[in-house]
Amino acid sequence: ITTSLLRTKNLMSQELDRVSTLNTTIDDDGALLHDAKEEHAGMGGTMKGAKKVMGRLGRQDVRDAVILKCAVGFYWVVVAYVLWSRIKVPFLP
């Protein structure tokens, strides 16, 4: 009976150690998940800000393209005027 009780005591001790280790692991994982949740919540504001900035950059890109097209058009109008004033085509006023 004594050996049986000692064996039961050893098994309970081993199980207690295993449960203690498991409890520590679960606590560590909970802390890790909590940190990940806080980091994820912080990223939400960053993503919204980045979305605004990307929209602003898109509008700026469209505005720059329009300005560039107008500048090229103005350049060709000036070139045409200079050529017209220098060459003096007789049938044009």
Tab-separated table of C-alpha atoms in Angstrom, residues 2 6-7 13 17 23 33-34 38-39 41-42 50-51 60 64 66 71-72 77 79 83 92:
chain	number	residue	atom	x	y	z
A	2	THR	CA	2.867	2.392	0.800
A	6	LEU	CA	4.058	6.997	-3.040
A	7	ARG	CA	3.411	6.374	-6.722
A	13	SER	CA	3.210	16.044	-7.975
A	17	ASP	CA	4.021	20.732	-12.019
A	23	ASN	CA	-0.872	28.056	-16.237
A	33	LEU	CA	-2.405	38.693	-27.050
A	34	HIS	CA	-3.201	41.790	-24.995
A	38	GLU	CA	-3.262	47.214	-28.218
A	39	GLU	CA	-0.824	47.435	-31.130
A	41	ALA	CA	-5.867	49.231	-32.085
A	42	GLY	CA	-3.066	51.787	-32.464
A	50	ALA	CA	-2.439	57.072	-44.314
A	51	LYS	CA	-5.679	56.775	-46.284
A	60	GLN	CA	-2.214	66.562	-56.069
A	64	ASP	CA	-0.024	68.501	-61.382
A	66	VAL	CA	-3.506	69.362	-65.505
A	71	ALA	CA	1.978	74.591	-69.593
A	72	VAL	CA	2.785	72.458	-72.651
A	77	VAL	CA	0.856	78.630	-78.510
A	79	VAL	CA	5.980	78.947	-80.365
A	83	LEU	CA	6.808	81.665	-85.836
A	92	LEU	CA	-2.864	85.200	-92.795
